[in-house]
C-alpha cells in the first residue's frame, strides 16, 4: 500500500521503480483504500485536493519537498507531514469533513497578500508546524485561522510556531452551539502585528507564548 512520487516521472504505476509524476496523480490513480505516499525531492507546482480517506503524505527524504500551491483536505483520517509550502492563497486547509486528520511538522514560508498558512475547520492533531513569513513581503496574512465546527472529538493545536504574519492566530466564532472542543496549547507567536484575535470563550487556550507583537 506504499506508493511513490518523483517529480517529472511519466507513465508510472506508483512503485519505487516506477513512481507517479505528481502528488495529485497519486490521489487520482492509486486504488488502495489507504496508503503512505512517499514524495521525492523537488518543487511541485500543483494544488492538491485530498478527498480520499487514510492517505499519509510525507517526503521520501527529510524536508526536501516544496509545494508551490496548496492542499485542501476533505477526506477523513489523513496525515500530511514534513512538507514545505509556498502558496498564493491558503497553504493548508482542513475542511469540516476531515475529521481525525493530522498536520505535523510542515513548514509554510511564503504566502500572497491576504493568504492563510493553516485554515482549520476540523482535524485531530496539528503539531510542530512552522509558519515563518518574515522573509515574505505579503500583506494582511494570517498564520493560523481556527474556525471551530460541530463535533464531539477533541482537536489539539500544539507546539506550532508562527512569525511575521499580520495576525498570528485568528479564531472565528463557531456557527454551532455544539462546537467541538479545541485545545490550543504551547504555541509560539512572535513578530506579528496582532498576536491573537478572536474570542477565546469556546477554546482551551493555555501555555502559549505571544511576544514581540504589537497587539
Short mmCIF file of C-alpha atoms in Angstrom, two decimals:
data_model
loop_
_atom_site.label_atom_id
_atom_site.label_comp_id
_atom_site.label_asym_id
_atom_site.label_seq_id
_atom_site.Cartn_x
_atom_site.Cartn_y
_atom_site.Cartn_z
CA UNK A 1 0.00 0.00 0.00
CA UNK A 2 3.03 2.29 -0.10
CA UNK A 3 3.20 4.45 -3.21
CA UNK A 4 5.96 6.69 -4.57
CA UNK A 5 6.09 10.03 -6.35
CA UNK A 6 9.01 11.65 -8.13
CA UNK A 7 8.72 14.98 -9.89
CA UNK A 8 8.96 14.60 -13.65
CA UNK A 9 8.31 10.86 -13.80
CA UNK A 10 5.97 9.66 -16.56
CA UNK A 11 3.80 6.60 -17.10
CA UNK A 12 4.38 5.38 -13.56
CA UNK A 13 2.40 2.89 -11.53
CA UNK A 14 3.41 4.20 -8.11
CA UNK A 15 6.04 1.61 -7.35
CA UNK A 16 9.50 2.56 -6.10
CA UNK A 17 10.97 1.71 -9.50
CA UNK A 18 8.24 3.48 -11.50
CA UNK A 19 6.82 6.35 -9.42
CA UNK A 20 3.99 8.68 -10.27
CA UNK A 21 4.99 12.14 -11.53
CA UNK A 22 2.77 14.30 -9.32
CA UNK A 23 1.03 14.17 -5.97
CA UNK A 24 -2.45 14.69 -7.44
CA UNK A 25 -1.82 11.82 -9.85
CA UNK A 26 -1.39 9.51 -6.87
CA UNK A 27 -4.67 10.61 -5.34
CA UNK A 28 -6.47 10.20 -8.66
CA UNK A 29 -4.92 6.90 -9.78
CA UNK A 30 -3.89 4.93 -6.68
CA UNK A 31 -6.65 2.41 -5.95
CA UNK A 32 -5.80 1.14 -2.46
CA UNK A 33 -8.16 2.09 0.36
CA UNK A 34 -5.31 3.75 2.24
CA UNK A 35 -1.57 4.12 1.96
CA UNK A 36 1.63 6.03 2.61
CA UNK A 37 2.65 8.41 -0.18
CA UNK A 38 6.42 8.90 -0.25
CA UNK A 39 7.25 12.08 -2.17
CA UNK A 40 10.65 12.50 -3.79
CA UNK A 41 12.69 15.73 -3.71
CA UNK A 42 11.62 18.65 -5.87
CA UNK A 43 9.41 21.69 -6.29
CA UNK A 44 5.86 20.56 -7.02
CA UNK A 45 3.77 23.29 -8.64
CA UNK A 46 0.28 21.98 -8.06
CA UNK A 47 -2.84 22.48 -6.00
CA UNK A 48 -3.82 19.26 -4.28
CA UNK A 49 -7.33 18.11 -3.38
CA UNK A 50 -7.27 15.28 -0.86
CA UNK A 51 -10.81 13.93 -0.90
CA UNK A 52 -9.87 10.35 -0.05
CA UNK A 53 -9.54 8.79 3.40
CA UNK A 54 -6.49 7.37 5.10
CA UNK A 55 -3.68 8.80 2.97
CA UNK A 56 -0.35 9.71 4.57
CA UNK A 57 1.75 12.24 2.62
CA UNK A 58 5.42 12.61 3.57
CA UNK A 59 8.85 13.13 1.97
CA UNK A 60 10.84 10.08 0.96
CA UNK A 61 13.79 12.04 2.36
CA UNK A 62 13.63 14.56 5.17
CA UNK A 63 12.33 18.08 4.41
CA UNK A 64 13.19 18.25 0.72
CA UNK A 65 9.71 18.55 -0.81
CA UNK A 66 8.44 22.05 -1.70
CA UNK A 67 4.87 22.57 -2.85
CA UNK A 68 4.24 25.82 -4.68
CA UNK A 69 0.49 25.61 -4.28
CA UNK A 70 -1.94 24.44 -1.66
CA UNK A 71 -3.59 21.34 -0.26
CA UNK A 72 -7.29 21.12 0.62
CA UNK A 73 -8.17 18.14 2.80
CA UNK A 74 -11.78 16.99 2.94
CA UNK A 75 -11.28 13.24 3.47
CA UNK A 76 -11.05 11.60 6.89
CA UNK A 77 -8.02 10.26 8.74
CA UNK A 78 -5.36 11.82 6.53
CA UNK A 79 -1.83 12.75 7.56
CA UNK A 80 0.31 15.50 5.98
CA UNK A 81 3.81 15.60 7.41
CA UNK A 82 7.15 17.24 6.68
CA UNK A 83 6.27 19.30 3.57
CA UNK A 84 7.23 22.90 2.75
CA UNK A 85 4.64 25.24 1.21
CA UNK A 86 4.83 28.43 -0.82
CA UNK A 87 1.25 29.36 -1.52
CA UNK A 88 -0.69 32.03 -3.38
CA UNK A 89 -3.70 31.74 -1.09
CA UNK A 90 -4.24 29.23 1.72
CA UNK A 91 -1.41 26.76 2.09
CA UNK A 92 -3.18 24.01 4.08
CA UNK A 93 -6.95 23.81 4.51
CA UNK A 94 -8.59 21.17 6.70
CA UNK A 95 -12.31 21.13 5.92
CA UNK A 96 -15.04 20.34 8.45
CA UNK A 97 -15.42 16.84 6.99
CA UNK A 98 -11.73 15.99 7.51
CA UNK A 99 -12.05 14.54 11.00
CA UNK A 100 -9.20 12.52 12.52
CA UNK A 101 -6.66 14.23 10.25
CA UNK A 102 -3.14 15.12 11.42
CA UNK A 103 -0.99 18.02 10.20
CA UNK A 104 2.54 17.57 11.52
CA UNK A 105 5.92 19.27 11.14
CA UNK A 106 5.20 21.15 7.92
CA UNK A 107 6.75 24.49 7.03
CA UNK A 108 5.00 27.42 5.37
CA UNK A 109 7.40 30.10 4.19
CA UNK A 110 5.55 32.22 1.61
CA UNK A 111 2.00 33.48 1.06
CA UNK A 112 0.44 36.09 -1.20
CA UNK A 113 -1.47 39.14 0.04
CA UNK A 114 -4.31 38.03 2.31
CA UNK A 115 -3.05 34.45 2.44
CA UNK A 116 -3.52 31.99 5.30
CA UNK A 117 -0.95 29.46 6.42
CA UNK A 118 -3.22 26.92 8.15
CA UNK A 119 -7.02 27.17 7.87
CA UNK A 120 -8.60 24.64 10.23
CA UNK A 121 -12.27 23.77 10.35
CA UNK A 122 -11.67 20.29 11.77
CA UNK A 123 -8.91 17.72 12.29
CA UNK A 124 -7.42 15.81 15.17
CA UNK A 125 -3.84 16.92 15.84
CA UNK A 126 -1.95 19.94 14.44
CA UNK A 127 1.55 19.87 15.90
CA UNK A 128 5.06 21.13 15.22
CA UNK A 129 4.27 23.22 12.14
CA UNK A 130 6.32 26.35 11.39
CA UNK A 131 4.73 29.32 9.64
CA UNK A 132 7.57 31.78 9.12
CA UNK A 133 6.65 34.71 6.88
CA UNK A 134 9.43 37.07 7.95
CA UNK A 135 11.09 36.88 4.54
CA UNK A 136 7.75 37.23 2.75
CA UNK A 137 6.53 40.70 1.70
CA UNK A 138 2.84 39.78 1.57
CA UNK A 139 0.36 41.92 3.48
CA UNK A 140 -2.71 41.02 5.57
CA UNK A 141 -1.60 37.43 6.11
CA UNK A 142 -2.85 35.10 8.84
CA UNK A 143 -0.69 32.36 10.27
CA UNK A 144 -3.29 30.10 11.88
CA UNK A 145 -7.03 30.52 11.25
CA UNK A 146 -9.30 28.46 13.52
CA UNK A 147 -12.93 28.01 12.53
CA UNK A 148 -14.42 25.51 15.01
CA UNK A 149 -17.33 23.47 13.72
CA UNK A 150 -19.73 20.97 15.27
CA UNK A 151 -18.40 17.71 16.64
CA UNK A 152 -17.56 15.73 19.73
CA UNK A 153 -13.91 14.86 19.22
CA UNK A 154 -11.18 16.96 20.80
CA UNK A 155 -8.92 18.86 18.39
CA UNK A 156 -5.41 19.69 19.57
CA UNK A 157 -3.25 22.52 18.22
CA UNK A 158 0.14 22.08 19.92
CA UNK A 159 3.69 23.38 19.64
CA UNK A 160 3.30 25.32 16.38
CA UNK A 161 5.45 28.39 15.67
CA UNK A 162 4.24 31.46 13.81
CA UNK A 163 6.27 34.54 12.89
CA UNK A 164 5.94 37.54 10.59
CA UNK A 165 2.20 37.41 9.85
CA UNK A 166 -0.26 40.29 10.07
CA UNK A 167 -2.22 38.13 12.57
CA UNK A 168 -0.62 35.15 14.23
CA UNK A 169 -3.71 33.23 15.40
CA UNK A 170 -7.25 34.23 14.41
CA UNK A 171 -10.21 32.45 16.00
CA UNK A 172 -13.59 32.66 14.31
CA UNK A 173 -16.69 32.19 16.44
CA UNK A 174 -18.32 28.79 15.83
CA UNK A 175 -21.60 28.75 13.97
CA UNK A 176 -22.92 25.89 16.09
CA UNK A 177 -23.79 25.56 19.77
CA UNK A 178 -22.24 22.09 19.89
CA UNK A 179 -18.80 23.06 18.60
CA UNK A 180 -16.04 20.51 19.09
CA UNK A 181 -13.64 21.20 21.97
CA UNK A 182 -10.41 22.80 20.72
CA UNK A 183 -7.20 22.82 22.77
CA UNK A 184 -4.68 25.45 21.71
CA UNK A 185 -1.58 24.95 23.85
CA UNK A 186 2.19 25.53 23.82
CA UNK A 187 2.23 27.52 20.58
CA UNK A 188 4.59 30.44 19.91
CA UNK A 189 3.58 33.63 18.09
CA UNK A 190 6.16 36.36 17.55
CA UNK A 191 6.88 39.39 15.38
CA UNK A 192 3.28 39.69 14.20
CA UNK A 193 1.19 42.88 14.10
CA UNK A 194 -1.58 41.07 16.00
CA UNK A 195 -0.69 38.12 18.17
CA UNK A 196 -4.13 36.62 18.77
CA UNK A 197 -7.51 37.85 17.54
CA UNK A 198 -10.95 36.50 18.44
CA UNK A 199 -12.93 35.29 21.43
CA UNK A 200 -11.38 32.53 23.50
CA UNK A 201 -14.57 31.50 25.31
CA UNK A 202 -15.06 28.33 23.29
CA UNK A 203 -11.44 27.10 23.19
CA UNK A 204 -8.96 26.00 25.82
CA UNK A 205 -6.07 28.43 25.31
CA UNK A 206 -3.11 27.74 27.61
CA UNK A 207 0.67 27.93 27.85
CA UNK A 208 1.06 29.82 24.57
CA UNK A 209 3.86 32.35 24.17
CA UNK A 210 2.88 35.58 22.44
CA UNK A 211 5.77 38.02 22.19
CA UNK A 212 7.14 40.90 20.10
CA UNK A 213 3.65 41.52 18.71
CA UNK A 214 2.03 44.96 18.51
CA UNK A 215 -1.45 43.93 19.68
#
